Short mmCIF file of C-alpha atoms in Angstrom, two decimals:
data_model
loop_
_atom_site.label_atom_id
_atom_site.label_comp_id
_atom_site.label_asym_id
_atom_site.label_seq_id
_atom_site.Cartn_x
_atom_site.Cartn_y
_atom_site.Cartn_z
CA MET A 233 89.70 -82.42 5.97
CA ARG A 234 87.00 -81.77 9.52
CA THR A 235 86.98 -77.91 8.48
CA THR A 236 86.32 -78.26 4.84
CA ALA A 237 83.31 -80.79 5.88
CA ARG A 238 81.97 -79.05 7.68
CA SER A 239 81.98 -75.64 5.42
CA GLY A 240 80.21 -78.21 2.60
CA ARG A 241 77.55 -78.63 5.36
CA ARG A 242 76.91 -75.06 6.30
CA PHE A 243 76.95 -74.25 2.26
CA ALA A 244 74.19 -77.01 1.15
CA GLY A 245 72.19 -75.59 4.25
CA ARG A 246 72.78 -72.10 3.20
CA LEU A 247 71.74 -73.10 -0.55
CA LYS A 248 68.63 -74.71 0.38
CA GLN A 249 67.39 -71.48 2.51
CA ILE A 250 68.10 -69.67 -0.31
CA ILE A 251 66.52 -71.98 -2.93
CA THR A 252 63.20 -71.98 -0.54
CA VAL A 253 63.11 -68.32 -0.07
CA LEU A 254 62.99 -67.75 -4.19
CA ALA A 255 60.88 -70.56 -4.28
CA THR A 256 58.27 -69.49 -2.16
CA ALA A 257 58.27 -65.92 -3.48
CA GLY A 258 57.61 -67.29 -7.63
CA ILE A 259 61.50 -66.09 -8.55
CA LEU A 260 62.25 -69.69 -9.73
CA SER A 261 59.40 -70.34 -11.24
CA THR A 262 59.56 -67.33 -13.07
CA LEU A 263 62.79 -68.25 -14.52
CA GLY A 264 61.41 -71.75 -15.54
CA ALA A 265 63.20 -73.78 -12.42
CA THR A 266 62.27 -77.30 -11.83
CA VAL A 267 61.84 -76.95 -8.08
CA ALA A 268 58.52 -77.95 -7.22
CA THR A 269 56.87 -75.27 -4.85
CA ALA A 270 54.36 -75.63 -2.01
CA ALA A 271 51.71 -73.49 -2.50
CA PRO A 272 50.62 -70.91 0.61
CA ALA A 273 47.34 -72.38 1.86
CA GLY A 274 44.30 -69.37 1.57
CA GLY A 275 46.68 -66.96 0.17
CA GLN A 276 46.80 -64.60 -2.60
CA GLN A 277 49.49 -63.94 -5.09
CA GLU A 278 50.62 -62.63 -8.35
CA LEU A 279 52.28 -64.68 -11.00
CA MET A 280 54.23 -63.81 -13.64
CA VAL A 281 54.11 -66.74 -16.18
CA PRO A 282 56.21 -67.63 -19.48
CA SER A 283 54.44 -67.76 -22.57
CA SER A 284 54.78 -67.30 -25.96
CA MET A 285 52.67 -64.06 -26.12
CA GLY A 286 55.44 -62.51 -23.63
CA PRO A 287 55.18 -63.00 -19.65
CA ILE A 288 51.26 -62.89 -18.67
CA LYS A 289 50.39 -62.17 -15.04
CA VAL A 290 48.34 -64.72 -13.52
CA GLN A 291 45.84 -63.51 -10.41
CA VAL A 292 45.69 -66.66 -7.48
CA GLN A 293 43.96 -67.24 -4.70
CA TRP A 294 45.59 -70.66 -3.04
CA ALA A 295 43.74 -73.57 -2.48
CA ALA A 296 42.21 -73.18 1.31
CA ARG A 297 43.87 -76.08 2.83
CA GLY A 298 46.65 -76.58 -0.18
CA GLY A 299 44.27 -78.81 -1.96
CA SER A 300 45.22 -79.33 -6.09
CA ALA A 301 41.92 -78.40 -7.72
CA ALA A 302 41.95 -75.48 -9.62
CA LEU A 303 39.04 -73.41 -10.92
CA TYR A 304 40.54 -70.98 -13.82
CA VAL A 305 38.06 -67.74 -14.33
CA LEU A 306 37.97 -65.66 -17.58
CA ASP A 307 36.94 -62.03 -17.68
CA GLY A 308 35.39 -60.27 -20.86
CA LEU A 309 35.65 -58.35 -23.80
CA ARG A 310 37.19 -55.95 -22.47
CA ALA A 311 39.72 -57.52 -19.48
CA PRO A 312 42.19 -55.01 -18.17
CA GLY A 313 46.23 -55.56 -18.88
CA ASP A 314 46.72 -55.11 -14.83
CA HIS A 315 44.23 -56.57 -13.26
CA SER A 316 41.15 -59.39 -13.57
CA GLN A 317 37.67 -57.69 -13.46
CA TRP A 318 36.61 -60.72 -11.41
CA ILE A 319 38.39 -59.56 -8.59
CA SER A 320 38.18 -55.73 -9.31
CA ASP A 321 34.74 -56.16 -9.76
CA THR A 322 33.01 -59.27 -7.85
CA ASN A 323 33.28 -60.93 -4.49
CA ALA A 324 34.79 -64.21 -6.46
CA ILE A 325 37.67 -64.51 -3.88
CA GLY A 326 35.13 -64.15 -0.76
CA GLN A 327 33.11 -66.78 -2.63
CA PHE A 328 35.62 -69.32 -2.33
CA ALA A 329 37.75 -67.97 0.43
CA GLY A 330 37.11 -71.32 2.42
CA ASP A 331 37.22 -73.60 -0.52
CA ASN A 332 40.00 -75.88 -1.31
CA VAL A 333 40.50 -74.94 -4.61
CA THR A 334 42.78 -72.30 -6.38
CA LEU A 335 41.14 -69.34 -7.97
CA VAL A 336 43.21 -68.72 -10.95
CA PHE A 337 42.84 -65.39 -12.84
CA PRO A 338 44.52 -64.46 -16.19
CA VAL A 339 45.15 -61.29 -16.69
CA GLY A 340 44.73 -59.10 -19.96
CA GLY A 341 43.65 -60.88 -23.48
CA ARG A 342 41.36 -58.41 -24.44
CA SER A 343 39.20 -59.18 -27.64
CA SER A 344 41.12 -62.09 -27.93
CA PHE A 345 38.13 -64.70 -26.85
CA TYR A 346 40.93 -66.43 -25.02
CA THR A 347 41.91 -68.25 -28.19
CA ASP A 348 44.90 -69.24 -30.57
CA TRP A 349 44.77 -66.76 -33.02
CA TYR A 350 46.14 -67.34 -36.91
CA ARG A 351 48.49 -63.96 -37.10
CA PRO A 352 48.71 -60.53 -34.85
CA SER A 353 45.79 -58.36 -35.61
CA SER A 354 46.88 -56.56 -38.59
CA THR A 355 45.20 -52.99 -38.00
CA ASN A 356 46.67 -52.32 -34.41
CA GLY A 357 49.71 -53.25 -34.59
CA GLN A 358 50.17 -56.03 -32.60
CA LYS A 359 53.14 -58.06 -32.39
CA ASN A 360 52.75 -61.31 -30.75
CA THR A 361 49.95 -63.42 -31.67
CA TYR A 362 47.40 -64.61 -29.22
CA LYS A 363 47.88 -67.92 -28.43
CA TRP A 364 45.33 -68.22 -25.60
CA GLU A 365 45.03 -71.99 -26.17
CA THR A 366 48.20 -72.79 -25.85
CA PHE A 367 48.77 -70.25 -22.54
CA LEU A 368 45.64 -71.83 -20.86
CA THR A 369 45.89 -75.30 -21.09
CA ARG A 370 50.07 -76.00 -21.51
CA GLU A 371 52.14 -73.05 -20.42
CA LEU A 372 49.88 -72.26 -17.46
CA PRO A 373 49.21 -75.63 -16.05
CA ALA A 374 52.70 -76.77 -16.42
CA PHE A 375 53.84 -73.79 -14.21
CA LEU A 376 51.05 -73.97 -11.85
CA SER A 377 52.34 -77.37 -11.36
CA LYS A 378 54.97 -76.40 -9.64
CA TYR A 379 53.15 -75.41 -6.69
CA GLY A 380 51.04 -78.22 -6.48
CA VAL A 381 48.16 -77.84 -8.50
CA SER A 382 46.64 -80.59 -10.84
CA ARG A 383 47.19 -80.37 -14.43
CA THR A 384 43.70 -82.37 -14.62
CA ASN A 385 41.11 -81.82 -11.59
CA ASN A 386 40.40 -78.66 -12.88
CA ALA A 387 37.26 -76.15 -13.61
CA ILE A 388 36.76 -73.40 -15.89
CA VAL A 389 34.09 -70.40 -16.19
CA GLY A 390 33.84 -67.32 -17.94
CA ALA A 391 31.95 -63.84 -18.66
CA SER A 392 30.89 -62.50 -21.73
CA MET A 393 33.89 -63.13 -23.81
CA GLY A 394 35.50 -65.79 -21.62
CA GLY A 395 31.96 -67.97 -21.27
CA ASN A 396 31.91 -69.69 -24.95
CA ALA A 397 36.05 -70.01 -24.52
CA ALA A 398 35.19 -71.54 -21.06
CA LEU A 399 33.08 -74.44 -22.99
CA THR A 400 35.07 -74.65 -26.21
CA LEU A 401 38.71 -75.24 -23.95
CA ALA A 402 36.77 -77.94 -21.84
CA ALA A 403 35.15 -79.64 -25.39
CA HIS A 404 39.13 -79.99 -26.45
CA HIS A 405 41.02 -80.24 -23.28
CA ARG A 406 38.41 -83.19 -21.59
CA ASP A 407 41.42 -84.39 -19.94
CA GLN A 408 42.27 -80.94 -17.77
CA PHE A 409 38.68 -79.74 -17.58
CA LYS A 410 35.97 -81.78 -15.03
CA PHE A 411 33.44 -78.90 -15.14
CA ALA A 412 32.82 -75.94 -17.64
CA GLY A 413 30.28 -72.72 -16.86
CA SER A 414 29.22 -69.49 -18.96
CA PHE A 415 28.13 -66.38 -17.85
CA SER A 416 26.32 -64.39 -20.52
CA GLY A 417 28.92 -66.12 -23.54
CA PHE A 418 28.23 -65.57 -26.93
CA VAL A 419 28.39 -69.10 -27.29
CA ASN A 420 27.18 -70.10 -30.96
CA PRO A 421 29.39 -67.35 -32.80
CA THR A 422 28.99 -69.31 -36.16
CA PHE A 423 24.89 -67.98 -35.92
CA PRO A 424 24.40 -65.72 -39.11
CA ALA A 425 25.27 -61.95 -38.42
CA TRP A 426 27.58 -62.72 -35.18
CA ASN A 427 30.51 -62.25 -37.50
CA GLN A 428 30.13 -59.03 -37.96
CA ALA A 429 28.89 -58.59 -34.50
CA MET A 430 32.13 -59.46 -33.50
CA ARG A 431 34.15 -57.74 -36.07
CA ALA A 432 32.38 -54.74 -34.33
CA ALA A 433 33.00 -55.43 -30.96
CA MET A 434 36.75 -55.96 -31.46
CA TRP A 435 37.22 -53.10 -33.38
CA ASP A 436 35.68 -50.76 -30.70
CA GLU A 437 37.61 -52.32 -28.10
CA GLY A 438 41.46 -51.67 -29.58
CA MET A 439 40.93 -51.79 -33.01
CA PHE A 440 41.29 -55.46 -33.08
CA ASN A 441 40.78 -57.91 -36.82
CA VAL A 442 38.66 -60.63 -36.03
CA ASP A 443 40.03 -62.40 -39.41
CA ASP A 444 43.21 -62.53 -38.03
CA MET A 445 41.59 -64.21 -34.92
CA TRP A 446 39.50 -67.45 -36.76
CA GLY A 447 39.72 -66.24 -40.61
CA PRO A 448 37.14 -65.09 -42.52
CA ALA A 449 33.60 -66.44 -41.98
CA GLY A 450 33.03 -70.38 -42.77
CA ASP A 451 36.91 -70.70 -42.08
CA PRO A 452 37.05 -74.14 -40.10
CA ALA A 453 38.19 -72.27 -37.14
CA TRP A 454 35.05 -70.58 -36.29
CA LEU A 455 33.21 -74.23 -36.12
CA ARG A 456 35.84 -75.46 -34.22
CA ASN A 457 35.68 -72.11 -31.79
CA ASP A 458 31.82 -72.31 -31.13
CA ALA A 459 30.83 -74.02 -28.02
CA THR A 460 26.75 -74.87 -30.05
CA VAL A 461 28.61 -76.86 -32.33
CA GLN A 462 31.56 -78.88 -30.46
CA ALA A 463 28.57 -79.66 -28.06
CA ASP A 464 28.92 -82.97 -28.28
CA LYS A 465 32.29 -83.27 -27.04
CA LEU A 466 30.86 -81.60 -23.78
CA ARG A 467 28.49 -84.74 -23.01
CA GLY A 468 29.03 -86.47 -19.70
CA LEU A 469 30.94 -82.68 -18.44
CA PRO A 470 29.04 -80.56 -15.98
CA ILE A 471 27.71 -77.53 -17.64
CA TYR A 472 26.33 -74.49 -16.52
CA VAL A 473 25.01 -72.02 -18.66
CA SER A 474 23.45 -68.63 -17.74
CA SER A 475 21.97 -65.66 -19.23
CA GLY A 476 19.40 -62.66 -18.67
CA ASN A 477 16.57 -61.37 -21.03
CA GLY A 478 18.07 -58.17 -21.56
CA VAL A 479 15.75 -56.46 -18.70
CA PRO A 480 17.07 -54.60 -15.98
CA GLY A 481 16.67 -54.68 -12.45
CA VAL A 482 18.35 -53.71 -9.19
CA LEU A 483 21.74 -54.87 -9.92
CA ASP A 484 21.92 -52.49 -12.82
CA LEU A 485 21.16 -49.02 -10.46
CA ALA A 486 24.85 -48.23 -10.42
CA ASN A 487 25.41 -48.71 -14.33
CA GLY A 488 23.65 -45.70 -15.12
CA ILE A 489 21.55 -45.39 -18.29
CA GLY A 490 23.72 -45.50 -20.95
CA ASN A 491 25.53 -48.54 -19.70
CA THR A 492 22.45 -50.23 -18.67
CA VAL A 493 21.24 -49.48 -22.48
CA ASN A 494 24.25 -51.40 -23.80
CA ALA A 495 24.46 -53.97 -21.64
CA MET A 496 20.69 -54.43 -22.21
CA GLY A 497 21.14 -55.07 -26.51
CA LEU A 498 24.26 -57.30 -25.39
CA GLU A 499 22.69 -59.30 -23.19
CA ALA A 500 19.76 -60.05 -25.59
CA MET A 501 21.89 -61.04 -28.01
CA SER A 502 23.39 -63.74 -25.45
CA LEU A 503 20.04 -64.76 -24.50
CA THR A 504 19.12 -66.05 -27.90
CA ALA A 505 22.71 -68.01 -28.01
CA ALA A 506 22.11 -69.73 -24.89
CA GLN A 507 18.55 -70.79 -26.38
CA ILE A 508 20.37 -72.24 -29.37
CA PHE A 509 22.87 -73.66 -27.13
CA ARG A 510 20.17 -74.88 -24.75
CA ASP A 511 18.29 -76.74 -27.56
CA ARG A 512 21.38 -78.50 -29.29
CA LEU A 513 21.86 -79.76 -25.73
CA ALA A 514 18.43 -81.02 -25.15
CA ALA A 515 18.93 -82.14 -29.68
CA LEU A 516 21.78 -84.58 -28.51
CA GLY A 517 20.27 -85.79 -25.24
CA ILE A 518 23.17 -84.02 -23.29
CA PRO A 519 22.24 -82.81 -19.81
CA GLY A 520 23.12 -79.43 -18.38
CA ARG A 521 22.28 -76.59 -16.45
CA VAL A 522 21.03 -73.54 -18.57
CA ASP A 523 19.57 -70.81 -15.98
CA LEU A 524 17.77 -67.70 -18.32
CA VAL A 525 16.34 -65.02 -16.07
CA ASN A 526 15.53 -61.54 -16.38
CA GLY A 527 19.24 -59.25 -16.33
CA THR A 528 21.85 -57.56 -18.54
CA HIS A 529 25.13 -57.50 -19.48
CA THR A 530 26.95 -56.92 -16.59
CA TRP A 531 29.42 -57.76 -13.47
CA PRO A 532 26.55 -58.02 -11.00
CA TYR A 533 25.12 -60.69 -12.63
CA TRP A 534 27.96 -62.49 -13.41
CA GLU A 535 28.78 -62.55 -9.69
CA ARG A 536 25.53 -63.91 -8.74
CA SER A 537 25.90 -66.49 -11.38
CA LEU A 538 29.62 -67.59 -10.08
CA ALA A 539 27.59 -68.21 -6.62
CA THR A 540 25.00 -70.31 -8.12
CA ALA A 541 27.98 -72.56 -9.94
CA ARG A 542 30.12 -72.37 -7.29
CA PRO A 543 28.19 -75.73 -5.42
CA MET A 544 28.37 -77.71 -8.92
CA ILE A 545 32.04 -76.58 -9.13
CA LEU A 546 32.99 -78.24 -6.09
CA ASP A 547 30.78 -81.13 -6.78
CA ALA A 548 32.41 -81.63 -10.07
CA LEU A 549 36.10 -81.25 -7.97
CA GLY A 550 35.03 -83.91 -5.97
CA LEU A 551 35.47 -81.16 -3.06
#
């Protein structure tokens, strides 16, 4: 009997060690286990998160001192399938390296506008329907909660395509997000002619069909996903919106002439949207910081906007 008890204790101890190792590696979470895992303070990690779209890679930098608050950071239209451009093209990681907030970088979703689509794109053979709102507000928070990340004390920011999404996701999920920021975002997609502008951009980036996303212009989905239309739902939420005016500067030198010209045109459109959004906030009596400055539609400016937003983000998260 003594030998059996001793063997049982050894087995239990060994099992506990195995669970700890697997949980630390993120394996149990990937398999959907319910084991709570302490996030490594300040470390970086790549996670594969189950979703209705299939496994989604998420790059994270854990809070410096193991805190539970998180900042979701969304990519632009050309979001790569293997990494976040915020990590490869900016110093976002370094900006928050000493802060007690987990940075969350979802990977992929090009031309998705980080929204729930009606159906798969009918023009490029897409197999799964984009369900990015579901992923960012249900599946991903549930997964991260196993690492001690809060479901309710989060901020969200995005550049270009991700800018409007950051605002609309925060508007519709106030229980999750305490701050929202848009950098050169197209924050008024129901503005005349924008349907066609988005159609052209999404066709250029992967032959995606905008009609499969929100239906034809005028469909209720367009209104639901328009940050300007939904502005009243942002009342009481700290907001930061930035846009350049299309005038190039020193930060554009590395872009090359062709890319800079394209970035100038895109930012002129972003400027118009930001002005409309600013005026909408003013009409509703909603405070929000809107910076309209020199610059174009490119990563060095969004890096600078994130640095400007950083103290506002930390304050909103109580850090």
